[in-house]
Amino acid sequence: MLTPSPPLRRSFRTWIVVVVILFFNTTSSSSSSSSTSNLHWAKKRQQMKEKVRHMFYHAYDNYMTHAFPHDELKPLTKTYTDSLSELGNLNLQHLPLNYNGSALTLIESLSSLVIMGNYTEFERAIRWLSENLTFDVDTRVNLFECNIRVLGGLVSAHILATDSASSFVGWSYQNQLLALAEDLGKRFLPAFNTPTGLPYAWINLKYGVMEKETAETSTSGCGSLILEMGALSRLTDDPRYEHAALRALRKLWSMRSSLNLLGTTLDVETGVDSFYEYLFKAYVLFGKEDFWKMFHSAYLAVQKYFRHGPWYHEADMRTGKATYWQLTSLQAFWPGLQVLVGDVAAANSSHREFFRVWEKYGVLPERYLLDHQMLHSTEKYYPLRPELAESTFYLYQATKDPWYIEVGEAIVNSLNRHTKVEGGFASVKDVTTMQLEDHQHSFFLAETCKYLYLLFDDTFVVDRNYIFTTEGHPLPVLSSWHEKLPEAYNPTNWTFLKSEKHTGRASAMSMQLCPATTLNTEGHGGQVGESACHVLDARGDHRCLSHEDCGVEATTCRRRSCSVAGYCGQWLLI
């Protein structure tokens, strides 16, 4: 048997020591680097949280000083506008003569105050609203806007006040906000007294539906009422509000085309809308399987007819053919919804395109022409909208990728650089010149500042289940609000998960899988969950005449293509 000479043995031991030391140093270096990186991002989030807090209070304090109790602040002139009757009223018709505001911005700020931990100001605001706010006013308002801003703000704040009652000093909360919400909800009900159940878009808070009121309404106006009115019914044990909103939603769904598409103003043009958002969130909040079935069908139709790479264009609801290749700033909410659904990869792809446009102009223009890669000729403004910040928050929560912290930082810096003035934050009238407009919208405090703050400090949502309305008002997900606890999302989108205790059904969405992956954890049995992005081929035999006849793979979220032989498949990957 050969043995190494003593010098060779010493050399061999030396190499062992060197390897061990190198391994130890590499591991220590990696651990140290990771720790340093974590500390860097923790410090960054803390710094940015304080920046956003200062932004919020700069806007809030100026509103309280120069505009309260009117609706919204005019930051350039440090005065006010009573704008509740103007929301959605593009032609400014039928404006009231003696309306003096409803403290709209204060109502919209309530949940933000709680999220930032300011219970003292929250209590002070509730006291003022309890003693002074009335809806017995002769003013014509847009049902959708008043619902998401005022009713949603009051319902959410009532729930938060109930949870926060122990934080109040020397005062007892007695459901005053709920009483105000119920009064407002009753004033909404006459709008639903129509042959179809679809509500009028406009309602006079004092006198109901006015004579010769326009019958034109919108998809969002009919389909984005269920969260607030459903929550009001659960809180008051009065089913009328939920039933009215549900009847309208179901009627609206019955008016879809054969492609499962809906128009934006009940006509033939269609695009992504808060209607889709409310279908999914209503399912989570109330547990009705009907909501999921409607959403799933609508979502597949959106993926099939609207999606073009990372973008979503508008289309004809009857044919599915593209009509307008344009981005609107409101569409930036869509990646956030996709995160909730489970399509994180698709959400990330779209979000990055929105952010590229933001970087190009410094803010996100209201309308951007995708086919020409240029601004719309007239809609060049940016009214401090929150949707990109909202999607950034959701994507960070889903991925914990610090890149989204950098995106949030860029948004905060842009807002401070371009829109901050001595009297608050002003809307941008023209993104090419950064000319400002004398308006600080209430949603800047309700949503924009809130989502940016949550991006950097998510304490409010840790270990809690909340659904945020389209106006950013949090509603808790409570089992007591479910008529029955949902077991599955949809029969076409579940697998059986077996364990010793029970057999349950789960989907890619309930397991937060996208693209769908093999469930290798114990008890999952190696099942494959189907992703929500799955779009079926047009024909069951997978024959095709063009790429449009092919769908999206369930397991990879990749679009299939049509081969020369006329069959759908992932041929581009071969």
Short mmCIF file of N, CA, C and O in Angstrom, two decimals, residues 441-502:
data_model
loop_
_atom_site.label_atom_id
_atom_site.label_comp_id
_atom_site.label_asym_id
_atom_site.label_seq_id
_atom_site.Cartn_x
_atom_site.Cartn_y
_atom_site.Cartn_z
N HIS A 441 -56.52 66.15 -5.80
CA HIS A 441 -57.64 65.20 -5.71
C HIS A 441 -57.61 64.46 -4.38
O HIS A 441 -56.55 64.15 -3.84
N SER A 442 -58.79 64.14 -3.89
CA SER A 442 -58.89 63.45 -2.60
C SER A 442 -58.23 62.08 -2.64
O SER A 442 -57.73 61.59 -1.62
N PHE A 443 -58.18 61.46 -3.83
CA PHE A 443 -57.58 60.12 -3.88
C PHE A 443 -56.07 60.16 -3.70
O PHE A 443 -55.44 59.12 -3.48
N PHE A 444 -55.47 61.34 -3.77
CA PHE A 444 -54.04 61.43 -3.49
C PHE A 444 -53.76 61.02 -2.05
O PHE A 444 -52.76 60.36 -1.75
N LEU A 445 -54.65 61.39 -1.12
CA LEU A 445 -54.50 61.00 0.27
C LEU A 445 -55.08 59.63 0.55
O LEU A 445 -54.60 58.89 1.40
N ALA A 446 -56.16 59.28 -0.16
CA ALA A 446 -56.81 57.99 0.06
C ALA A 446 -56.01 56.84 -0.51
O ALA A 446 -56.03 55.73 0.06
N GLU A 447 -55.31 57.06 -1.62
CA GLU A 447 -54.65 55.96 -2.32
C GLU A 447 -53.16 56.18 -2.58
O GLU A 447 -52.33 55.35 -2.18
N THR A 448 -52.82 57.26 -3.27
CA THR A 448 -51.43 57.44 -3.70
C THR A 448 -50.47 57.39 -2.52
O THR A 448 -49.53 56.59 -2.50
N CYS A 449 -50.72 58.23 -1.52
CA CYS A 449 -49.85 58.23 -0.33
C CYS A 449 -49.98 56.93 0.46
O CYS A 449 -48.98 56.44 1.01
N LYS A 450 -51.17 56.38 0.50
CA LYS A 450 -51.39 55.15 1.28
C LYS A 450 -50.61 53.98 0.72
O LYS A 450 -49.91 53.26 1.45
N TYR A 451 -50.70 53.75 -0.59
CA TYR A 451 -50.01 52.60 -1.19
C TYR A 451 -48.49 52.79 -1.14
O TYR A 451 -47.75 51.81 -0.94
N LEU A 452 -48.03 54.01 -1.30
CA LEU A 452 -46.59 54.25 -1.17
C LEU A 452 -46.13 53.99 0.27
O LEU A 452 -45.07 53.40 0.49
N TYR A 453 -46.92 54.41 1.23
CA TYR A 453 -46.57 54.17 2.63
C TYR A 453 -46.55 52.67 2.93
O TYR A 453 -45.62 52.16 3.58
N LEU A 454 -47.56 51.95 2.46
CA LEU A 454 -47.62 50.50 2.68
C LEU A 454 -46.48 49.77 1.99
O LEU A 454 -46.03 48.72 2.46
N LEU A 455 -46.01 50.30 0.87
CA LEU A 455 -44.87 49.70 0.19
C LEU A 455 -43.65 49.70 1.10
O LEU A 455 -42.89 48.73 1.14
N PHE A 456 -43.47 50.78 1.85
CA PHE A 456 -42.29 50.93 2.70
C PHE A 456 -42.53 50.48 4.15
O PHE A 456 -41.57 50.22 4.87
N ASP A 457 -43.77 50.39 4.55
CA ASP A 457 -44.10 49.92 5.89
C ASP A 457 -45.43 49.18 5.84
O ASP A 457 -46.50 49.78 5.81
N ASP A 458 -45.35 47.85 5.80
CA ASP A 458 -46.56 47.04 5.64
C ASP A 458 -47.09 46.53 6.98
O ASP A 458 -47.83 45.54 7.02
N THR A 459 -46.75 47.19 8.07
CA THR A 459 -47.19 46.75 9.40
C THR A 459 -48.70 46.56 9.45
O THR A 459 -49.20 45.61 10.07
N PHE A 460 -49.44 47.44 8.79
CA PHE A 460 -50.90 47.39 8.85
C PHE A 460 -51.46 46.09 8.31
O PHE A 460 -52.50 45.61 8.79
N VAL A 461 -50.82 45.49 7.31
CA VAL A 461 -51.38 44.31 6.66
C VAL A 461 -50.71 43.01 7.12
O VAL A 461 -51.14 41.92 6.72
N VAL A 462 -49.68 43.09 7.96
CA VAL A 462 -48.99 41.89 8.42
C VAL A 462 -49.94 41.08 9.31
O VAL A 462 -50.53 41.60 10.25
N ASP A 463 -50.09 39.80 8.97
CA ASP A 463 -50.94 38.87 9.72
C ASP A 463 -52.40 39.30 9.74
O ASP A 463 -53.16 38.93 10.66
N ARG A 464 -52.81 40.09 8.76
CA ARG A 464 -54.22 40.48 8.65
C ARG A 464 -54.67 40.29 7.21
O ARG A 464 -53.87 40.36 6.29
N ASN A 465 -55.95 40.07 7.04
CA ASN A 465 -56.51 39.91 5.70
C ASN A 465 -57.40 41.10 5.39
O ASN A 465 -58.45 41.29 6.02
N TYR A 466 -56.99 41.89 4.43
CA TYR A 466 -57.78 43.03 3.98
C TYR A 466 -57.93 42.98 2.47
O TYR A 466 -57.02 42.57 1.75
N ILE A 467 -59.07 43.44 2.01
CA ILE A 467 -59.28 43.75 0.61
C ILE A 467 -59.39 45.27 0.52
O ILE A 467 -60.13 45.89 1.28
N PHE A 468 -58.64 45.87 -0.40
CA PHE A 468 -58.72 47.30 -0.60
C PHE A 468 -59.68 47.59 -1.75
O PHE A 468 -59.58 46.98 -2.82
N THR A 469 -60.62 48.50 -1.52
CA THR A 469 -61.56 48.86 -2.57
C THR A 469 -60.82 49.59 -3.69
O THR A 469 -59.64 49.90 -3.58
N THR A 470 -61.52 49.91 -4.75
CA THR A 470 -60.89 50.59 -5.88
C THR A 470 -60.45 52.00 -5.50
O THR A 470 -59.67 52.62 -6.22
N GLU A 471 -60.93 52.51 -4.36
CA GLU A 471 -60.51 53.81 -3.84
C GLU A 471 -59.51 53.67 -2.70
O GLU A 471 -59.16 54.64 -2.04
N GLY A 472 -59.04 52.44 -2.46
CA GLY A 472 -58.00 52.22 -1.46
C GLY A 472 -58.49 52.11 -0.04
O GLY A 472 -57.69 52.19 0.90
N HIS A 473 -59.80 51.92 0.17
CA HIS A 473 -60.32 51.80 1.53
C HIS A 473 -60.30 50.33 1.96
O HIS A 473 -60.89 49.48 1.27
N PRO A 474 -59.64 50.00 3.07
CA PRO A 474 -59.51 48.59 3.47
C PRO A 474 -60.78 48.03 4.10
O PRO A 474 -61.42 48.68 4.94
N LEU A 475 -61.14 46.83 3.69
CA LEU A 475 -62.25 46.07 4.27
C LEU A 475 -61.70 44.72 4.72
O LEU A 475 -61.02 44.04 3.95
N PRO A 476 -61.99 44.30 5.95
CA PRO A 476 -61.43 43.04 6.44
C PRO A 476 -62.14 41.83 5.84
O PRO A 476 -63.34 41.87 5.56
N VAL A 477 -61.38 40.78 5.59
CA VAL A 477 -61.94 39.53 5.11
C VAL A 477 -62.36 38.71 6.33
O VAL A 477 -61.51 38.24 7.09
N LEU A 478 -63.66 38.58 6.53
CA LEU A 478 -64.20 37.94 7.72
C LEU A 478 -65.01 36.71 7.33
O LEU A 478 -65.84 36.76 6.42
N SER A 479 -64.79 35.61 8.03
CA SER A 479 -65.55 34.38 7.73
C SER A 479 -67.03 34.60 7.99
O SER A 479 -67.88 34.00 7.33
N SER A 480 -67.37 35.48 8.92
CA SER A 480 -68.79 35.72 9.24
C SER A 480 -69.51 36.42 8.10
O SER A 480 -70.74 36.43 8.06
N TRP A 481 -68.77 37.04 7.18
CA TRP A 481 -69.38 37.69 6.03
C TRP A 481 -69.60 36.71 4.87
O TRP A 481 -70.23 37.06 3.89
N HIS A 482 -69.09 35.52 4.98
CA HIS A 482 -69.25 34.52 3.92
C HIS A 482 -70.50 33.72 4.17
O HIS A 482 -70.71 33.20 5.26
N GLU A 483 -71.32 33.62 3.15
CA GLU A 483 -72.50 32.76 3.29
C GLU A 483 -72.08 31.32 3.49
O GLU A 483 -72.73 30.55 4.18
N LYS A 484 -71.00 30.96 2.85
CA LYS A 484 -70.35 29.67 3.10
C LYS A 484 -68.89 29.86 2.76
O LYS A 484 -68.54 30.58 1.83
N LEU A 485 -68.03 29.24 3.50
CA LEU A 485 -66.61 29.37 3.23
C LEU A 485 -66.29 28.71 1.89
O LEU A 485 -66.63 27.54 1.69
N PRO A 486 -65.67 29.41 0.96
CA PRO A 486 -65.40 28.83 -0.36
C PRO A 486 -64.40 27.69 -0.27
O PRO A 486 -63.41 27.77 0.44
N GLU A 487 -64.70 26.61 -0.99
CA GLU A 487 -63.81 25.46 -1.01
C GLU A 487 -62.93 25.46 -2.25
O GLU A 487 -61.86 24.86 -2.26
N ALA A 488 -63.39 26.09 -3.29
CA ALA A 488 -62.62 26.04 -4.54
C ALA A 488 -62.92 27.28 -5.35
O ALA A 488 -63.93 27.95 -5.16
N TYR A 489 -62.04 27.59 -6.26
CA TYR A 489 -62.27 28.73 -7.13
C TYR A 489 -63.19 28.34 -8.28
O TYR A 489 -64.12 29.05 -8.60
N ASN A 490 -62.93 27.22 -8.90
CA ASN A 490 -63.73 26.83 -10.06
C ASN A 490 -63.42 25.37 -10.40
O ASN A 490 -62.28 24.95 -10.31
N PRO A 491 -64.42 24.58 -10.78
CA PRO A 491 -64.16 23.17 -11.10
C PRO A 491 -63.12 22.96 -12.19
O PRO A 491 -62.52 21.90 -12.27
N THR A 492 -62.90 23.94 -13.06
CA THR A 492 -61.90 23.77 -14.11
C THR A 492 -60.52 24.17 -13.64
O THR A 492 -59.58 24.11 -14.40
N ASN A 493 -60.41 24.58 -12.40
CA ASN A 493 -59.13 25.13 -11.96
C ASN A 493 -58.75 24.64 -10.57
O ASN A 493 -58.29 25.40 -9.74
N TRP A 494 -59.01 23.34 -10.29
CA TRP A 494 -58.61 22.84 -8.99
C TRP A 494 -57.99 21.45 -9.10
O TRP A 494 -58.18 20.73 -10.06
N THR A 495 -57.25 21.09 -8.08
CA THR A 495 -56.74 19.74 -7.93
C THR A 495 -57.09 19.29 -6.53
O THR A 495 -57.36 20.11 -5.65
N PHE A 496 -57.14 18.00 -6.29
CA PHE A 496 -57.40 17.50 -4.95
C PHE A 496 -56.11 17.48 -4.15
O PHE A 496 -55.08 17.01 -4.61
N LEU A 497 -56.18 18.02 -2.95
CA LEU A 497 -55.05 18.00 -2.03
C LEU A 497 -55.43 17.09 -0.88
O LEU A 497 -56.34 17.36 -0.13
N LYS A 498 -54.74 15.97 -0.74
CA LYS A 498 -55.09 14.97 0.25
C LYS A 498 -54.16 15.02 1.45
O LYS A 498 -52.97 15.19 1.32
N SER A 499 -54.72 14.85 2.61
CA SER A 499 -53.95 14.71 3.83
C SER A 499 -54.66 13.71 4.71
O SER A 499 -55.74 13.23 4.38
N GLU A 500 -54.08 13.38 5.83
CA GLU A 500 -54.68 12.41 6.71
C GLU A 500 -56.00 12.92 7.28
O GLU A 500 -56.90 12.15 7.59
N LYS A 501 -56.10 14.24 7.44
CA LYS A 501 -57.27 14.79 8.11
C LYS A 501 -58.43 15.03 7.15
O LYS A 501 -59.58 14.86 7.50
N HIS A 502 -58.14 15.51 5.94
CA HIS A 502 -59.24 15.86 5.06
C HIS A 502 -58.75 15.90 3.62
O HIS A 502 -57.57 15.86 3.34
#
